[in-house]
Amino acid sequence: MIAILPNIPNNVAAFEASGTVTETDFENVVFPTVEQKVKVYNELNYLLYLNTGIEDFTFKAWLQDLLLGIKNLTKWNRCAIVTDNNKVQNFTEIFSVLMPGEFKSFPKHKLESAISWCANGEEKNI
C-alpha cells in the first residue's frame, strides 16, 4: 500500500510504502499526486519512505514506478528515498548519476532531514 505522507511542504509529493505495493497504488495515489505537483510547480520533488521491503513491490508496481520516472524525466528536481536498506541506499546513489535532478537516500531516523532537503535542498541537522 502507498499512502500520502501528511504535514509535508506543498512542493513535495511524499509517500509511505508499507505492506504489499501494487500497480493500483501508483495509479490511484502516486500518479495523481505527482501530476498535480508537476502542474503547479513545474518540477518534481519526490519523497518515498519505504516502510516495507522492496520484495513487497509487485512486478506491475515496479513497472508503474519505471513509468513514473520516464513520464516525468525532465521534471525531476529532488528525490529522497528514506530506508534503512543498504542495497536500496546504494542503488539510489548510483541511480542519481543516470537521472536528471538530484537523488539521495536517507536512513529512516533522518526523515525530517529528507523532507527538508526534498523541499528546499537543505538538510536539517536533527
Coordinates of N, CA and C in Angstrom, one line a residue:
M1 N 0.8 -1.2 0.0 CA 0.0 0.0 0.0 C 0.9 1.2 0.0
I2 N 0.5 2.3 -0.7 CA 1.1 3.5 -0.7 C 0.1 4.6 -0.2
A3 N 0.6 5.4 0.8 CA -0.2 6.5 1.3 C 0.5 7.8 1.2
I4 N -0.2 8.9 1.1 CA 0.4 10.2 1.1 C 0.9 10.5 2.5
L5 N 2.1 11.0 2.7 CA 2.6 11.4 4.0 C 1.9 12.7 4.4
P6 N 1.4 12.9 5.6 CA 0.8 14.1 6.0 C 1.9 15.2 6.4
N7 N 1.4 16.4 6.5 CA 2.2 17.5 7.0 C 3.6 17.7 6.3
I8 N 3.5 17.7 5.0 CA 4.7 17.8 4.2 C 4.6 19.1 3.4
P9 N 5.7 19.8 3.2 CA 5.7 21.0 2.4 C 4.9 20.8 1.1
N10 N 4.2 21.8 0.6 CA 3.4 21.7 -0.6 C 4.1 21.4 -1.8
N11 N 5.4 21.7 -1.9 CA 6.1 21.4 -3.2 C 6.7 20.0 -3.2
V12 N 6.3 19.1 -2.3 CA 6.8 17.8 -2.3 C 5.7 16.8 -2.4
A13 N 5.9 15.8 -3.3 CA 5.0 14.7 -3.4 C 5.6 13.6 -2.5
A14 N 5.1 13.3 -1.4 CA 5.7 12.4 -0.4 C 4.7 11.3 -0.1
F15 N 5.3 10.1 -0.1 CA 4.6 8.9 0.1 C 5.3 7.9 1.1
E16 N 4.4 7.1 1.7 CA 4.9 6.0 2.5 C 4.5 4.7 1.9
A17 N 5.4 3.8 1.7 CA 5.1 2.4 1.2 C 5.1 1.5 2.3
S18 N 4.0 0.7 2.5 CA 4.0 -0.3 3.6 C 3.2 -1.5 3.0
G19 N 3.5 -2.7 3.6 CA 2.9 -3.9 3.2 C 3.2 -4.2 1.7
T20 N 2.2 -4.7 1.0 CA 2.4 -5.0 -0.4 C 2.0 -3.8 -1.2
V21 N 2.9 -3.5 -2.2 CA 2.7 -2.3 -3.1 C 2.3 -2.9 -4.4
T22 N 1.2 -2.4 -5.0 CA 0.7 -2.8 -6.3 C 0.6 -1.7 -7.3
E23 N 0.3 -2.1 -8.5 CA 0.2 -1.0 -9.6 C -1.0 -0.1 -9.3
T24 N -2.0 -0.6 -8.6 CA -3.1 0.2 -8.2 C -2.7 1.4 -7.3
D25 N -1.8 1.1 -6.4 CA -1.2 2.2 -5.5 C -0.7 3.3 -6.4
F26 N 0.1 3.0 -7.4 CA 0.6 4.0 -8.3 C -0.5 4.7 -9.0
E27 N -1.4 4.0 -9.6 CA -2.5 4.6 -10.4 C -3.4 5.5 -9.6
N28 N -3.7 5.1 -8.4 CA -4.7 5.8 -7.6 C -4.1 6.8 -6.6
V29 N -2.9 6.7 -6.2 CA -2.3 7.6 -5.2 C -1.1 8.4 -5.8
V30 N -0.1 7.7 -6.3 CA 1.1 8.3 -6.7 C 0.9 9.2 -8.0
F31 N 0.4 8.6 -9.1 CA 0.3 9.4 -10.3 C -0.5 10.6 -10.2
P32 N -1.7 10.6 -9.6 CA -2.5 11.9 -9.5 C -1.8 12.9 -8.7
T33 N -1.1 12.5 -7.6 CA -0.4 13.5 -6.7 C 0.8 14.1 -7.5
V34 N 1.6 13.3 -8.1 CA 2.7 13.7 -8.9 C 2.3 14.7 -10.0
E35 N 1.2 14.3 -10.7 CA 0.7 15.1 -11.8 C 0.3 16.5 -11.3
Q36 N -0.3 16.5 -10.2 CA -0.8 17.8 -9.6 C 0.4 18.7 -9.2
K37 N 1.4 18.0 -8.6 CA 2.6 18.8 -8.1 C 3.4 19.4 -9.3
V38 N 3.6 18.5 -10.4 CA 4.3 19.0 -11.6 C 3.5 20.1 -12.2
K39 N 2.2 20.0 -12.3 CA 1.4 21.1 -12.9 C 1.5 22.4 -12.2
V40 N 1.5 22.4 -10.8 CA 1.6 23.6 -10.0 C 3.1 24.1 -10.0
Y41 N 4.1 23.2 -9.8 CA 5.4 23.7 -9.5 C 6.4 23.5 -10.7
N42 N 5.9 22.9 -11.8 CA 6.7 22.6 -13.0 C 8.0 21.9 -12.7
E43 N 8.0 21.1 -11.6 CA 9.2 20.3 -11.3 C 8.7 19.3 -10.3
L44 N 9.5 18.2 -10.1 CA 9.0 17.2 -9.2 C 10.0 17.0 -8.0
N45 N 9.6 17.3 -6.8 CA 10.3 16.9 -5.6 C 9.5 15.7 -5.0
Y46 N 10.2 14.6 -4.9 CA 9.5 13.3 -4.6 C 10.2 12.7 -3.4
L47 N 9.4 12.2 -2.4 CA 10.0 11.5 -1.3 C 9.2 10.2 -1.1
L48 N 10.0 9.1 -1.0 CA 9.4 7.8 -0.7 C 10.0 7.3 0.6
Y49 N 9.1 7.0 1.6 CA 9.5 6.4 2.8 C 9.2 5.0 2.7
L50 N 10.2 4.1 2.6 CA 10.0 2.7 2.5 C 9.8 2.0 3.9
N51 N 8.6 1.7 4.2 CA 8.3 1.0 5.4 C 7.9 -0.4 5.1
T52 N 8.5 -0.9 4.1 CA 8.3 -2.3 3.6 C 9.5 -2.7 2.8
G53 N 9.7 -4.0 2.5 CA 10.8 -4.4 1.7 C 10.6 -4.2 0.3
I54 N 11.6 -4.1 -0.5 CA 11.5 -3.9 -1.9 C 10.9 -5.2 -2.6
E55 N 11.0 -6.3 -1.9 CA 10.4 -7.5 -2.4 C 8.9 -7.5 -2.3
D56 N 8.3 -6.5 -1.5 CA 6.9 -6.4 -1.4 C 6.2 -5.5 -2.4
F57 N 7.0 -5.1 -3.4 CA 6.5 -4.4 -4.6 C 6.2 -5.5 -5.6
T58 N 5.0 -5.5 -6.1 CA 4.7 -6.5 -7.2 C 5.4 -6.0 -8.5
F59 N 5.5 -7.0 -9.4 CA 6.2 -6.7 -10.7 C 5.5 -5.5 -11.4
K60 N 4.2 -5.5 -11.4 CA 3.5 -4.4 -12.0 C 3.7 -3.1 -11.3
A61 N 3.9 -3.1 -10.0 CA 4.2 -1.9 -9.3 C 5.6 -1.4 -9.7
W62 N 6.5 -2.3 -9.9 CA 7.8 -1.8 -10.4 C 7.7 -1.2 -11.8
L63 N 6.9 -1.8 -12.7 CA 6.7 -1.2 -14.0 C 6.0 0.2 -13.9
Q64 N 5.1 0.4 -13.0 CA 4.5 1.7 -12.8 C 5.5 2.7 -12.2
D65 N 6.4 2.2 -11.4 CA 7.5 3.1 -10.9 C 8.4 3.5 -12.0
L66 N 8.7 2.6 -12.9 CA 9.5 2.9 -14.1 C 8.8 3.9 -14.9
L67 N 7.5 3.7 -15.2 CA 6.7 4.6 -16.0 C 6.7 6.0 -15.3
L68 N 6.6 6.1 -14.0 CA 6.6 7.4 -13.3 C 7.9 8.1 -13.7
G69 N 9.0 7.4 -13.6 CA 10.3 8.0 -13.9 C 10.4 8.5 -15.3
I70 N 10.0 7.7 -16.3 CA 10.1 8.1 -17.7 C 9.1 9.2 -18.0
K71 N 7.9 9.1 -17.5 CA 6.9 10.1 -17.8 C 7.3 11.5 -17.3
N72 N 8.0 11.6 -16.2 CA 8.4 12.9 -15.6 C 9.9 13.1 -15.8
L73 N 10.6 12.5 -16.8 CA 12.0 12.6 -16.9 C 12.6 14.0 -16.8
T74 N 12.0 14.9 -17.5 CA 12.5 16.3 -17.5 C 12.1 17.1 -16.3
K75 N 11.2 16.6 -15.4 CA 10.7 17.4 -14.3 C 11.3 17.0 -13.0
W76 N 12.2 16.0 -12.9 CA 12.8 15.6 -11.6 C 13.6 16.7 -11.1
N77 N 13.5 17.1 -9.9 CA 14.3 18.1 -9.2 C 15.1 17.4 -8.1
R78 N 14.3 17.0 -7.1 CA 15.0 16.3 -6.0 C 14.1 15.1 -5.6
C79 N 14.8 14.0 -5.3 CA 14.1 12.7 -5.0 C 14.8 12.1 -3.8
A80 N 14.1 12.0 -2.7 CA 14.6 11.4 -1.5 C 14.0 10.0 -1.2
I81 N 14.8 9.0 -1.0 CA 14.4 7.7 -0.7 C 14.8 7.4 0.7
V82 N 13.8 7.2 1.6 CA 14.1 7.0 3.0 C 13.9 5.5 3.4
T83 N 15.0 4.9 3.8 CA 15.0 3.5 4.0 C 16.3 3.1 4.9
D84 N 16.2 2.0 5.6 CA 17.4 1.5 6.3 C 18.0 0.4 5.5
N85 N 17.5 0.1 4.3 CA 18.0 -1.0 3.5 C 19.3 -0.5 2.7
N86 N 20.4 -1.0 3.0 CA 21.7 -0.6 2.4 C 21.7 -0.7 0.9
K87 N 21.1 -1.8 0.4 CA 21.1 -2.1 -1.0 C 20.3 -1.0 -1.8
V88 N 19.2 -0.6 -1.2 CA 18.4 0.5 -1.8 C 19.1 1.8 -1.7
Q89 N 19.8 2.1 -0.6 CA 20.5 3.3 -0.4 C 21.6 3.4 -1.5
N90 N 22.4 2.3 -1.7 CA 23.4 2.2 -2.7 C 22.9 2.4 -4.1
F91 N 21.8 1.7 -4.4 CA 21.2 1.8 -5.7 C 20.7 3.3 -6.0
T92 N 20.2 3.9 -5.0 CA 19.7 5.3 -5.1 C 20.9 6.2 -5.5
E93 N 22.0 6.0 -4.8 CA 23.2 6.8 -5.1 C 23.7 6.6 -6.5
I94 N 23.7 5.4 -7.0 CA 24.2 5.0 -8.3 C 23.2 5.6 -9.3
F95 N 21.9 5.4 -9.1 CA 20.8 5.8 -10.0 C 20.9 7.4 -10.2
S96 N 21.3 8.1 -9.1 CA 21.4 9.5 -9.2 C 22.3 10.0 -10.3
V97 N 23.3 9.2 -10.7 CA 24.2 9.6 -11.8 C 23.5 9.5 -13.2
L98 N 22.5 8.6 -13.3 CA 21.8 8.4 -14.5 C 20.6 9.3 -14.8
M99 N 20.0 9.8 -13.8 CA 18.8 10.6 -13.9 C 19.0 12.1 -13.8
P100 N 18.2 12.9 -14.5 CA 18.3 14.3 -14.2 C 17.8 14.6 -12.8
G101 N 18.2 15.7 -12.2 CA 17.8 16.0 -10.9 C 18.7 15.4 -9.9
E102 N 18.4 15.6 -8.6 CA 19.2 15.1 -7.5 C 18.5 13.9 -6.8
F103 N 19.1 12.8 -6.6 CA 18.6 11.7 -5.9 C 19.4 11.4 -4.7
K104 N 18.8 11.2 -3.6 CA 19.6 11.0 -2.3 C 18.8 10.0 -1.4
S105 N 19.6 9.2 -0.7 CA 18.9 8.3 0.2 C 19.2 8.8 1.6
F106 N 18.3 8.5 2.5 CA 18.4 8.8 3.9 C 17.9 7.7 4.8
P107 N 18.6 7.4 5.9 CA 18.1 6.4 6.8 C 16.8 6.9 7.5
K108 N 16.0 6.0 7.9 CA 14.7 6.3 8.5 C 14.7 7.3 9.6
H109 N 15.7 7.3 10.4 CA 15.7 8.2 11.6 C 16.0 9.7 11.1
K110 N 16.3 9.8 9.8 CA 16.6 11.2 9.3 C 15.5 11.6 8.4
L111 N 14.2 11.2 8.6 CA 13.1 11.5 7.8 C 12.9 13.1 7.7
E112 N 13.1 13.8 8.8 CA 12.9 15.2 8.8 C 13.9 15.9 7.9
S113 N 15.1 15.4 8.0 CA 16.2 15.9 7.1 C 15.9 15.7 5.6
A114 N 15.3 14.5 5.4 CA 15.0 14.1 4.0 C 13.9 15.1 3.5
I115 N 12.9 15.3 4.3 CA 11.8 16.2 4.0 C 12.3 17.6 3.7
S116 N 13.1 18.1 4.5 CA 13.7 19.5 4.4 C 14.5 19.5 3.1
W117 N 15.4 18.5 2.9 CA 16.2 18.5 1.7 C 15.4 18.5 0.4
C118 N 14.4 17.6 0.4 CA 13.5 17.5 -0.7 C 12.7 18.8 -1.0
A119 N 12.3 19.5 0.0 CA 11.5 20.7 -0.2 C 12.4 21.9 -0.6
N120 N 13.6 22.0 -0.1 CA 14.4 23.2 -0.4 C 15.9 23.0 -0.6
G121 N 16.3 21.8 -0.6 CA 17.7 21.5 -0.9 C 18.6 21.6 0.3
E122 N 18.1 21.8 1.5 CA 18.9 21.9 2.7 C 18.5 20.9 3.7
E123 N 19.4 20.2 4.2 CA 19.1 19.2 5.2 C 19.0 19.9 6.6
K124 N 18.1 19.4 7.4 CA 18.1 19.8 8.8 C 19.0 18.9 9.6
N125 N 19.8 19.5 10.5 CA 20.7 18.7 11.3 C 19.9 18.3 12.6
I126 N 19.3 17.1 12.5 CA 18.5 16.6 13.6 C 19.1 15.4 14.1

